[in-house]
Coordinates of C-alpha atoms in Angstrom, one line a residue:
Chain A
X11 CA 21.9 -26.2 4.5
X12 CA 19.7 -23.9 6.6
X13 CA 21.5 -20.9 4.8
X14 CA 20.5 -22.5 1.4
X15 CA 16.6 -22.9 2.7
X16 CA 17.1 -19.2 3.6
X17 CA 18.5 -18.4 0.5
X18 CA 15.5 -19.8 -1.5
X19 CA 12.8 -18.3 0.3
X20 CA 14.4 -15.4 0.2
X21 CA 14.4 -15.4 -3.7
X22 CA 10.4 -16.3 -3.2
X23 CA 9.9 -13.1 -1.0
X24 CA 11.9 -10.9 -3.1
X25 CA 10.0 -12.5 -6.0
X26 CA 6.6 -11.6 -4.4
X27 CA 7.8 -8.2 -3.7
X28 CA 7.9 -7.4 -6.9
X29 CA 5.4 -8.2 -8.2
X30 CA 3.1 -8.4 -5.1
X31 CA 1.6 -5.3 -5.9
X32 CA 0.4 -6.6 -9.2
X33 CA -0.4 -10.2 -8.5
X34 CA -1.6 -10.5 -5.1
X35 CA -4.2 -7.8 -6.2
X36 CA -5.2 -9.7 -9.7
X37 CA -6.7 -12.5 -7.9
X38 CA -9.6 -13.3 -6.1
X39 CA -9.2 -12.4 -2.2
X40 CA -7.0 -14.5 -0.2
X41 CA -9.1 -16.2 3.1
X42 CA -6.5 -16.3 5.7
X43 CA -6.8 -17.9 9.3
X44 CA -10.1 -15.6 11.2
X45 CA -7.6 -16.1 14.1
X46 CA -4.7 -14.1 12.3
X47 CA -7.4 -11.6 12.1
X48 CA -7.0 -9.8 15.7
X49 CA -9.1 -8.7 17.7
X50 CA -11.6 -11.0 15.3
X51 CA -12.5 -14.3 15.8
X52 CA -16.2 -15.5 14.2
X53 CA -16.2 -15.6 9.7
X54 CA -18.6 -13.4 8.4
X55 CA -21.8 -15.2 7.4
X56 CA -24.0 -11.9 5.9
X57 CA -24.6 -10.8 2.4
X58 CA -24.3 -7.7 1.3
X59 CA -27.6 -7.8 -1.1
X60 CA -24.9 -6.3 -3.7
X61 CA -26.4 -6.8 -6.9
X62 CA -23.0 -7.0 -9.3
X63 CA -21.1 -9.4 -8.8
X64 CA -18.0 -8.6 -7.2
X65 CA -14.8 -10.5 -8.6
X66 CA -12.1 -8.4 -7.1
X67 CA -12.0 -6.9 -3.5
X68 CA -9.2 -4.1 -4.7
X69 CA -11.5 -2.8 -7.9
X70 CA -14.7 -3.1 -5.6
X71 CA -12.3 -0.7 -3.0
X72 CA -11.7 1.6 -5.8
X73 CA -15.1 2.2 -7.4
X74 CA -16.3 2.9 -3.8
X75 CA -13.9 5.3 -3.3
X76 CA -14.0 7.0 -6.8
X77 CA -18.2 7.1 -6.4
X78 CA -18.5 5.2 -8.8
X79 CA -20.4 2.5 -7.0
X80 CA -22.9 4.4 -4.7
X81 CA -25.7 3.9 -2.2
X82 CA -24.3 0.5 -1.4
X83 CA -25.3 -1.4 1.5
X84 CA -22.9 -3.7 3.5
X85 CA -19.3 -4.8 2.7
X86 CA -19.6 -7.4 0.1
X87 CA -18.8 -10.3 2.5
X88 CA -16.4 -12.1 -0.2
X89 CA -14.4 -9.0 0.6
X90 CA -14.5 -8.9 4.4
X91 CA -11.1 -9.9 5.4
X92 CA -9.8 -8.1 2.4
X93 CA -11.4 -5.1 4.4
X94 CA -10.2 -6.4 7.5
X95 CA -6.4 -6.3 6.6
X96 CA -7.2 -2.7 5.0
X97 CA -7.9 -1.4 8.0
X98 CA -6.1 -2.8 10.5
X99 CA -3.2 -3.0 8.7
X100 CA -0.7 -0.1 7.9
X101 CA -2.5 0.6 4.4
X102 CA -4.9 2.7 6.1
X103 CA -3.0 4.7 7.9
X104 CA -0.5 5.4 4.8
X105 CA -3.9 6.8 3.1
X106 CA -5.2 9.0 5.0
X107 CA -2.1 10.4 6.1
X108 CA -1.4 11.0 1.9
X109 CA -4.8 12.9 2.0
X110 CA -3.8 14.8 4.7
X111 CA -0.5 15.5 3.3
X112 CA -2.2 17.1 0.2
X113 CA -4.6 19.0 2.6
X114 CA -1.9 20.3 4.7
X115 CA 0.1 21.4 1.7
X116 CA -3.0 23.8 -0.2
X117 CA -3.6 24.8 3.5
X118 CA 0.5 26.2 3.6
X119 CA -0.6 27.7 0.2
X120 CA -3.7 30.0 1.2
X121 CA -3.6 33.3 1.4
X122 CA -5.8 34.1 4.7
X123 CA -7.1 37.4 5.0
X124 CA -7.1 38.3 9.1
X125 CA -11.2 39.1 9.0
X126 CA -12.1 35.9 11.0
X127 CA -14.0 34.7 7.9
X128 CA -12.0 31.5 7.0
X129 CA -13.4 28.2 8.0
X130 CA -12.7 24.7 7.5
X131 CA -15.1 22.3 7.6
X132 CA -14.1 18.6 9.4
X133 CA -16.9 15.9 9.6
X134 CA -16.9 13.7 12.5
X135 CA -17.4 10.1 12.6
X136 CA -14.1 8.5 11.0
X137 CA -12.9 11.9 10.0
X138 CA -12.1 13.6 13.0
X139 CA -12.5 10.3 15.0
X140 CA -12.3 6.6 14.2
X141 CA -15.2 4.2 15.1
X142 CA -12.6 1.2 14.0
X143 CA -13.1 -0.1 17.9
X144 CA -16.7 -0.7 17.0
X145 CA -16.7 -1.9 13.3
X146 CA -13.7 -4.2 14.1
X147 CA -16.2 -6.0 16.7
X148 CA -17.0 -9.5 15.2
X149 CA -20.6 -9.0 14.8
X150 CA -19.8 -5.7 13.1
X151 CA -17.2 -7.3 10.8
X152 CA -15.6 -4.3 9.2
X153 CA -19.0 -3.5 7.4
X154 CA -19.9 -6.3 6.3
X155 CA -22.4 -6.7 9.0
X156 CA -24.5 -3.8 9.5
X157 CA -28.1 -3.7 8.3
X158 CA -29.3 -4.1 11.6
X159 CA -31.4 -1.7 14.2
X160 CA -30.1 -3.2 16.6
X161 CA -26.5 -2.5 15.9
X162 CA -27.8 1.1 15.2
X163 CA -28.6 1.3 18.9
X164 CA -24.8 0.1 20.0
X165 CA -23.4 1.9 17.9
X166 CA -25.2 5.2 19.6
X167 CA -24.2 3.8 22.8
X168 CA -20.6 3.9 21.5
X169 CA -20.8 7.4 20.1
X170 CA -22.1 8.2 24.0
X171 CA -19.4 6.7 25.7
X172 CA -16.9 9.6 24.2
X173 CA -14.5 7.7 24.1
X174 CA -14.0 7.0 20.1
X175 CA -10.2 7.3 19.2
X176 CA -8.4 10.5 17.3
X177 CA -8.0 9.8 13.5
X178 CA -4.4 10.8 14.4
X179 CA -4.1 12.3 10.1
X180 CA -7.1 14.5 10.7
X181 CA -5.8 15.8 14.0
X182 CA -2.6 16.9 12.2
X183 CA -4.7 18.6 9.7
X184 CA -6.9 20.3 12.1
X185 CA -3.2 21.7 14.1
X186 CA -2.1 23.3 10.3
X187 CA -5.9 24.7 9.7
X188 CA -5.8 26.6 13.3
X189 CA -2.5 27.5 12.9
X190 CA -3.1 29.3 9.6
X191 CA -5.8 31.2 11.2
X192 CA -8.6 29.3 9.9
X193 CA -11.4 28.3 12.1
X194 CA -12.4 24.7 12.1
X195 CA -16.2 23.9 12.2
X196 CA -17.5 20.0 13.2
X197 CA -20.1 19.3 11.0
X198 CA -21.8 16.1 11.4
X199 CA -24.7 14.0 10.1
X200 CA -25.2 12.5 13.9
X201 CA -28.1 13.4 16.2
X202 CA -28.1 16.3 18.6
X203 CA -28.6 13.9 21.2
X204 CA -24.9 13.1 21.3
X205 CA -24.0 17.0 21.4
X206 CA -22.3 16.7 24.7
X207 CA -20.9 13.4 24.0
X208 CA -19.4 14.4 21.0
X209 CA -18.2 17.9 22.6
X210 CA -16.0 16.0 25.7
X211 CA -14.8 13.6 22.8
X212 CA -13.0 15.9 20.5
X213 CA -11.7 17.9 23.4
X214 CA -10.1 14.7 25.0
X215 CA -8.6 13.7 22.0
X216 CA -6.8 17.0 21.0
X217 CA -9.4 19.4 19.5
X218 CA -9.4 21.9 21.6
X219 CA -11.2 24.9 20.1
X220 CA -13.2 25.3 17.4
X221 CA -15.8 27.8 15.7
X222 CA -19.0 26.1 15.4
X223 CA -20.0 21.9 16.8
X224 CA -23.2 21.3 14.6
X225 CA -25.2 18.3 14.7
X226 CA -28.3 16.9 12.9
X227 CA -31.6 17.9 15.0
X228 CA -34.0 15.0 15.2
X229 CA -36.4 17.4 13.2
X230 CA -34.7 17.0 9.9
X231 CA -36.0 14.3 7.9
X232 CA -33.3 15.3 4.8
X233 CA -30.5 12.8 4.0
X234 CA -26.7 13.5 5.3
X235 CA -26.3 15.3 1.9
X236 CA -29.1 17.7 1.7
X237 CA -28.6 18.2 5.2
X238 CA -24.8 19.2 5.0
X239 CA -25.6 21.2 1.9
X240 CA -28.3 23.1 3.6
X241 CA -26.1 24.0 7.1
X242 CA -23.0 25.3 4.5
X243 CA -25.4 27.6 2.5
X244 CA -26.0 29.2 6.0
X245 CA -23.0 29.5 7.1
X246 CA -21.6 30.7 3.6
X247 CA -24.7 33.4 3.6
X248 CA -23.3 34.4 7.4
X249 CA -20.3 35.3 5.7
X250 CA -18.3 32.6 6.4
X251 CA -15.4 31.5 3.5
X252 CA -15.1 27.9 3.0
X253 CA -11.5 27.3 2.6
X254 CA -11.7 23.4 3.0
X255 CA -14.1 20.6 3.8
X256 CA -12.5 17.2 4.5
X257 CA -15.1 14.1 5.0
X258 CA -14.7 10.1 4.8
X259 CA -17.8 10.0 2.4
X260 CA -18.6 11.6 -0.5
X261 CA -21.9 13.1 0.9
X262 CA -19.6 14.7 3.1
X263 CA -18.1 16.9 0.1
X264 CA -21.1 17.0 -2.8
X265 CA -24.2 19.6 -3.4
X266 CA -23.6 23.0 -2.9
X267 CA -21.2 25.5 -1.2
X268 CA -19.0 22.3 -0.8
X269 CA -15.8 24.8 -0.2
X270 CA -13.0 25.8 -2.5
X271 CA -11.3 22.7 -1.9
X272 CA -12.8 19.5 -0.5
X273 CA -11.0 16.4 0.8
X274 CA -11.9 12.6 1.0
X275 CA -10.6 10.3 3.4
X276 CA -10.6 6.6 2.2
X277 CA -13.7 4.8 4.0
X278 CA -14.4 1.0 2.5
X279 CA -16.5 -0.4 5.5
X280 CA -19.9 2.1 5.0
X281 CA -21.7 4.0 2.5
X282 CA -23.3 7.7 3.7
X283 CA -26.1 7.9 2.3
X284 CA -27.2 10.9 0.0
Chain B
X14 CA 16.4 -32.3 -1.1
X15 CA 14.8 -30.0 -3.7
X16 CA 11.6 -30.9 -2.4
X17 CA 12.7 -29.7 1.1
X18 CA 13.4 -26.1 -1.1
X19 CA 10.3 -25.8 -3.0
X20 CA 8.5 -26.7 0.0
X21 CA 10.2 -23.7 2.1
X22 CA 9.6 -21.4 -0.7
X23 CA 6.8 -22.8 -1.1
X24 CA 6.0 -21.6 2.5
X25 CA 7.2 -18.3 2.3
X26 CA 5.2 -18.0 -0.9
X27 CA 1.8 -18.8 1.3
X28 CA 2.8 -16.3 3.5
X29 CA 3.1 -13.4 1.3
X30 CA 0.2 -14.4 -0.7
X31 CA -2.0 -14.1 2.6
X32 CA -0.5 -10.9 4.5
X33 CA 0.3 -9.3 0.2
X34 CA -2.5 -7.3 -0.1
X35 CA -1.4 -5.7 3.3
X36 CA 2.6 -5.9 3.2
X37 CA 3.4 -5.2 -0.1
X38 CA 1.3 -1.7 0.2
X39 CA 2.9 -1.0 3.4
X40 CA 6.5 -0.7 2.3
X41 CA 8.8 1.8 -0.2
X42 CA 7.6 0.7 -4.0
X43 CA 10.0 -1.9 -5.1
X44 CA 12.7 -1.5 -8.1
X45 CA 12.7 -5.1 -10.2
X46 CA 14.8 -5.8 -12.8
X47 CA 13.7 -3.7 -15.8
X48 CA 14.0 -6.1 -18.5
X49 CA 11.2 -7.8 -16.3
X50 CA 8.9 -4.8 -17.4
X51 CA 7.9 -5.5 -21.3
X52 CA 8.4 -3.8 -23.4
X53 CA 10.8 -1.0 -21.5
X54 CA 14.1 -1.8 -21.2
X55 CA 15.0 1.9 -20.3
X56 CA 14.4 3.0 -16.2
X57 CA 12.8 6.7 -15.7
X58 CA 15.2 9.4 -14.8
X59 CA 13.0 12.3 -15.1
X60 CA 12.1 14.1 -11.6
X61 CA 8.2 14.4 -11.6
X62 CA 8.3 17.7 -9.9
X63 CA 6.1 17.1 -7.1
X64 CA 6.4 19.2 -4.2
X65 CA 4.5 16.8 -1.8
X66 CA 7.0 13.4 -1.0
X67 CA 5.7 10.2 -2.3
X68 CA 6.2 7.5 0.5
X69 CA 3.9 4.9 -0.7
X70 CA 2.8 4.4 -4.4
X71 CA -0.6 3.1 -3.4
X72 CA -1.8 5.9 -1.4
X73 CA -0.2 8.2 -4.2
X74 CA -2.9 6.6 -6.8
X75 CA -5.3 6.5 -4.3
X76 CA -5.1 9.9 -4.0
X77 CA -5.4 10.5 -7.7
X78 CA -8.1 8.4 -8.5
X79 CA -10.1 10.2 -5.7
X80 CA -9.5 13.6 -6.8
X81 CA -7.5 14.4 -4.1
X82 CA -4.7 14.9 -5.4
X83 CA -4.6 17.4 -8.7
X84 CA -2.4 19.9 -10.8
X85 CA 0.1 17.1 -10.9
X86 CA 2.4 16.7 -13.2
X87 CA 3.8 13.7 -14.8
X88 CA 4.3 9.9 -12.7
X89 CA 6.5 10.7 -9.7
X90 CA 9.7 8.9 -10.9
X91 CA 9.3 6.4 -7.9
X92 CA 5.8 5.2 -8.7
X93 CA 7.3 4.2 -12.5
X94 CA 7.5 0.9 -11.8
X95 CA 4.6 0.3 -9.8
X96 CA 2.8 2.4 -12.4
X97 CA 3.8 0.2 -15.3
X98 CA 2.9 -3.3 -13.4
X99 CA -0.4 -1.7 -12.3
X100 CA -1.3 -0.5 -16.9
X101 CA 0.5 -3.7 -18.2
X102 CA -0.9 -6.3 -15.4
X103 CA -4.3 -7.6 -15.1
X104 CA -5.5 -5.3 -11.9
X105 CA -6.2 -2.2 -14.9
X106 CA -8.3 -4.2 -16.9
X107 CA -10.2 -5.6 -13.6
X108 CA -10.6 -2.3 -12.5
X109 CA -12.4 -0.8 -16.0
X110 CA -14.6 -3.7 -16.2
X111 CA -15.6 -2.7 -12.3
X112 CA -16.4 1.0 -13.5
X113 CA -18.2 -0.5 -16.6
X114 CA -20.2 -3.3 -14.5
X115 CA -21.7 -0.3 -12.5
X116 CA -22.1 1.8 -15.2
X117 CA -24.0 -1.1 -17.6
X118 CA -26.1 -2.3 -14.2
X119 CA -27.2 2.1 -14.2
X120 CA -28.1 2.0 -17.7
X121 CA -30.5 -1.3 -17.6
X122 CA -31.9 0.4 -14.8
X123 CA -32.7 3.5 -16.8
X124 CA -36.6 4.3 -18.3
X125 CA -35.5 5.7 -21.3
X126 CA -38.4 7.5 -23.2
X127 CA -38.4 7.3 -27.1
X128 CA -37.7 10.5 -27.9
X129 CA -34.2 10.3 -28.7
X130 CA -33.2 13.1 -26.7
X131 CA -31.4 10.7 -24.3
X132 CA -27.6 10.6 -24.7
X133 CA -24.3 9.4 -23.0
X134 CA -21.1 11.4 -23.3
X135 CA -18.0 9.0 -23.9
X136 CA -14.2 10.6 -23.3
X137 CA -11.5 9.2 -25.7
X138 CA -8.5 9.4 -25.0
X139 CA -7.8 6.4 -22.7
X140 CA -11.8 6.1 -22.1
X141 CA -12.9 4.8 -25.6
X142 CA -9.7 4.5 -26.9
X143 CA -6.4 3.2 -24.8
X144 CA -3.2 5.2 -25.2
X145 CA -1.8 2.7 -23.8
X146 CA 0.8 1.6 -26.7
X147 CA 2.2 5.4 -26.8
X148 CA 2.6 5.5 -22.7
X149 CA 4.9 2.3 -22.4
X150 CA 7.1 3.5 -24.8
X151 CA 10.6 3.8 -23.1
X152 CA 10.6 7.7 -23.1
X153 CA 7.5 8.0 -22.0
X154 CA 7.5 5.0 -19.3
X155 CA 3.5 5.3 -18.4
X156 CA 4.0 8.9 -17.4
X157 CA 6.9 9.3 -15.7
X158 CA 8.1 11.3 -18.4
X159 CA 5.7 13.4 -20.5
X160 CA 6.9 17.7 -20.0
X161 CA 8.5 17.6 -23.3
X162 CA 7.5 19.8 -26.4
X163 CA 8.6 17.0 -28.7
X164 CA 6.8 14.2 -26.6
X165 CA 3.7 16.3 -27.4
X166 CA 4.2 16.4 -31.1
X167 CA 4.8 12.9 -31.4
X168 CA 2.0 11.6 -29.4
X169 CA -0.8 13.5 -31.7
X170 CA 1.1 11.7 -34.6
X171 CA 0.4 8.5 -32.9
X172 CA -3.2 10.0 -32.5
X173 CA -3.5 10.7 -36.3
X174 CA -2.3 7.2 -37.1
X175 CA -5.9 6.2 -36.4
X176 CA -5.0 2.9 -35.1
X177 CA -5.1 3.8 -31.3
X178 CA -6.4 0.5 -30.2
X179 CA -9.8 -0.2 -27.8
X180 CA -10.3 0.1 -24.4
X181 CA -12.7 -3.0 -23.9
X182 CA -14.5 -1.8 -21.4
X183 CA -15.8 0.9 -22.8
X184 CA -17.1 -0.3 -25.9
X185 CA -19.1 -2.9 -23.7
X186 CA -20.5 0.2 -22.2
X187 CA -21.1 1.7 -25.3
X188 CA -22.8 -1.6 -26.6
X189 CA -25.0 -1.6 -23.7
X190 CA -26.0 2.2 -23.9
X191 CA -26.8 2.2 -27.7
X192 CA -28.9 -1.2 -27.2
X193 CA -30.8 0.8 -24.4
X194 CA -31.8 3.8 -27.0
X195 CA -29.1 6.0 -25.7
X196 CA -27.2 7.8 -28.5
X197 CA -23.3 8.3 -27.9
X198 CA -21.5 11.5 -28.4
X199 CA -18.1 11.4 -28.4
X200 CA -16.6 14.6 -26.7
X201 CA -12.8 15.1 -26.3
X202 CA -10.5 17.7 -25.5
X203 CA -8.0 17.0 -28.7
X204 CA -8.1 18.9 -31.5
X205 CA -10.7 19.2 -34.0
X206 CA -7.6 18.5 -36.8
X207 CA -7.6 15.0 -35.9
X208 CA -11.5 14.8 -36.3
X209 CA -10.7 12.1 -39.7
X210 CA -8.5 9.7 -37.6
X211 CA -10.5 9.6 -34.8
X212 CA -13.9 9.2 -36.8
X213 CA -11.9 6.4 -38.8
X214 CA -10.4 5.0 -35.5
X215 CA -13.4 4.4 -33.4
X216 CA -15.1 2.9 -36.2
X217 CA -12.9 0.8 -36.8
X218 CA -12.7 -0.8 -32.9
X219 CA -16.4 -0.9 -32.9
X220 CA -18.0 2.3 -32.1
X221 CA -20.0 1.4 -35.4
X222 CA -22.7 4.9 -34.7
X223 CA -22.9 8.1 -32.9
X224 CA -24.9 11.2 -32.3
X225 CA -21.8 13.7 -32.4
X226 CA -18.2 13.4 -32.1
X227 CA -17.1 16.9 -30.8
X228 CA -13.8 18.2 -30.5
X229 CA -12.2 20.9 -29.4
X230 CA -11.7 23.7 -32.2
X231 CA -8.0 25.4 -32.2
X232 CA -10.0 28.4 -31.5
X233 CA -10.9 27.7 -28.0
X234 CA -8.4 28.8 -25.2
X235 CA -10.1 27.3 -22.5
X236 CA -9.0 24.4 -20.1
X237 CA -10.8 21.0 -21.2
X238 CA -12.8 21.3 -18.1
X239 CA -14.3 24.8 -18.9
X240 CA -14.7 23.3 -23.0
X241 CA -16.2 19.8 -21.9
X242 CA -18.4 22.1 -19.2
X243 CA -19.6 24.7 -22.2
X244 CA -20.4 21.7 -24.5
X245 CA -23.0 19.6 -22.3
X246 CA -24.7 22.8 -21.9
X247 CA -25.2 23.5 -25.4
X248 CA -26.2 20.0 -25.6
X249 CA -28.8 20.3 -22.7
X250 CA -30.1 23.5 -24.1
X251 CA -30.5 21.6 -27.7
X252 CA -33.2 19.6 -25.2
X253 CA -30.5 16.2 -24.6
X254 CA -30.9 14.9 -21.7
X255 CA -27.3 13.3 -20.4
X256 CA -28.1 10.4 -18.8
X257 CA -24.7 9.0 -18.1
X258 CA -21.1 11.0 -18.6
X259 CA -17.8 8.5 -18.4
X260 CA -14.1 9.5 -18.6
X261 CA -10.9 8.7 -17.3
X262 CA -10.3 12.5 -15.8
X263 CA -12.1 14.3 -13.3
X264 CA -12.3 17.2 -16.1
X265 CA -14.8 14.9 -18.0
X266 CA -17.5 14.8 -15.6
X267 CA -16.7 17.7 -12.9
X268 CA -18.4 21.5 -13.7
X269 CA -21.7 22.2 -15.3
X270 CA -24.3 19.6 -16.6
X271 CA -22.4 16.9 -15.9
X272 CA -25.1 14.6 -16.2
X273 CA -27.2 12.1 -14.7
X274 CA -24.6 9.9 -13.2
X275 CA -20.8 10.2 -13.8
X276 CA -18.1 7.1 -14.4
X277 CA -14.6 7.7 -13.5
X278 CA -12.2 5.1 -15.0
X279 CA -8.7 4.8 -13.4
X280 CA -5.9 5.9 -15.4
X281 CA -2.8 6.4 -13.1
X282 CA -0.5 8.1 -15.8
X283 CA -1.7 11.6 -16.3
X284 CA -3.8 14.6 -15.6
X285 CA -6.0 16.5 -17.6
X286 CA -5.8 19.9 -16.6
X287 CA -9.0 21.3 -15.2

């Protein structure tokens, strides 16, 4: 009797398998128990001022991370906890360390002429480190709560702490770039301000050496984009070869001098923007 | 006693349906029956050649659609299935009308003057048109299987049939572009020998009027990248101004002039060579 209630959820499961990929996807997102949602505990309540309608939480996923869908503000917050499971669950993981299997592959495949030249370019924030400790906080939401000064503020106090987590894919990347003999440079859109902070944090977590740490002075009024662009024209007119450039948003890898090969992690909770 | 079944099931069901999105991405891709997929009855055998291991078909399309991933040749054989639910299900469609949503929301935005110089560059080949009918056949299974000489040959036959049928998407884009005084050109990498069947095709699914349908002369040696690239700048030096750019490769809207804004519609089954 038991055996047979076994046996006929285990044709349902094996039925779902199947086809989970297609049909679990086709719908509209599911809207699970918050409290199966851990460390999370409080629904998300904002909008996302997102002016097309969104219908499907996968196909919203994927236009953000082809560009199609750009300067977007806020996770739409019909697809919170679809965000939410993305990121906490083993999905995320799986795709960045795909990315970084690609990476690490063209790296195997460079040749890397000993003139100290070669450099690779690795942004910061949920590149080289994750901030999911802060956008998993329930009043962050995943991203679907963030248009907010004051969250601005905590979230600099968070950078400060230097404490954010390795992205453990973008470590391993960073071990085959060095190893090859290419230097890594830290290039990131966040103030000077947090210089030191940033410095102790990438050392704790396993970045131990690296060519160049450069941060956004407070003097720059340019967008993440321009600003990026403008710092890898200088370094490329220093001489410097850019062999790779690996960032979580597409302003991380567009204008100019954006390397012979650029890389983009997957990144569904914030748009950089331009 | 049945009841007590379904209800279990019914249970199991629930549970899947919640945690799918997350479990059924995290695991190997799953192998169902193959006379579930219609209308294949035939399982891939050829090897896709790929020199990076495929673990999860999810991140491996991720990593395609992001431009991550490139060069590759043909559907890793372990993705066929997941590939063919994905083209023959409903997430495909969901995902084209997502590109197209953006894209039609751009165009309304757009001050278009009235000089006519204003134009949108449309791909084919599974952009306007879906090759869709030629990629499930058996031998071809959406991918898995297309290094073949003789493949080749019979796919610009199915071309030349001129009855490759619509990708709906698209020609809701196309409606809403020609309605805003944009004029289409149609620009695809196949050969200009098929020029009759495709002029006859599109108008036949709807693409009632366009500036230029340009293909690619025997002539030309180039990659499809370097032609599509070579193109918009003639266009741009004719004084067009390309507001919009949409294909379902990066070669359609990576390189020179690519336009205004650039659409990337998902298509999981090949790659145009840059």
């Amino acid at each position: 009797m038991e055996l047979q209630k076994m046996a006929v959820a285990l044709v349902a499961c094996l039925c779902l398998l199947v086809f989970g990929a297609t049909t679990s996807q086709a719908g509209h997102p599911a809207h699970p128990d918050p409290k199966l949602i851990n460390p999370l505990r409080i629904m998300p309540e904002a909008s996302s001022g997102d002016s097309v309608s969104v219908n499907n939480c996968l196909s919203w996923r994927l236009t953000v991370e082809t560009n199609n869908k750009r300067n977007w503000n806020g996770v739409p917050e019909i697809c919170g906890n679809y965000v939410a499971h993305y990121m906490t669950g083993k999905q995320y993981g799986y795709d960045c360390d795909a990315v970084v299997d690609i990476a690490i592959e063209y790296v195997k495949s460079l040749p890397i002429p000993r003139d100290g030249r070669s450099i690779w370019i690795f942004d910061i924030d949920d590149t080289a480190l994750s901030n999911l400790p802060f956008f998993s906080r329930p009043d962050v939401f995943f991203g679907v709560k963030t248009d907010n000064a004051e969250l601005e503020a905590e979230f600099y106090e968070f950078i400060l702490t230097a404490e954010v987590p390795v992205l453990e894919a973008t470590l391993r990347l960073y071990q085959a770039v060095v190893e090859a003999g290419i230097k890594a440079i830290f290039l990131t859109g966040s103030s000077e301000r947090s210089a030191d902070a940033r410095d102790k944090n990438l050392k704790a977590v396993g970045y131990h050496t690296w060519e160049k740490l450069i941060l956004k002075p407070d003097s720059v009024n340019t967008t993440v984009q321009v600003f990026k662009s403008q710092v890898r024209n200088r370094l490329v007119v220093q001489g410097y070869r850019i062999e790779g450039n690996i960032g979580d948003q597409w302003a991380d890898i567009v204008g100019s001098n954006v390397g012979r090969r650029t890389f983009k992690l997957p990144n569904p909770m914030y748009y950089g923007y331009y």
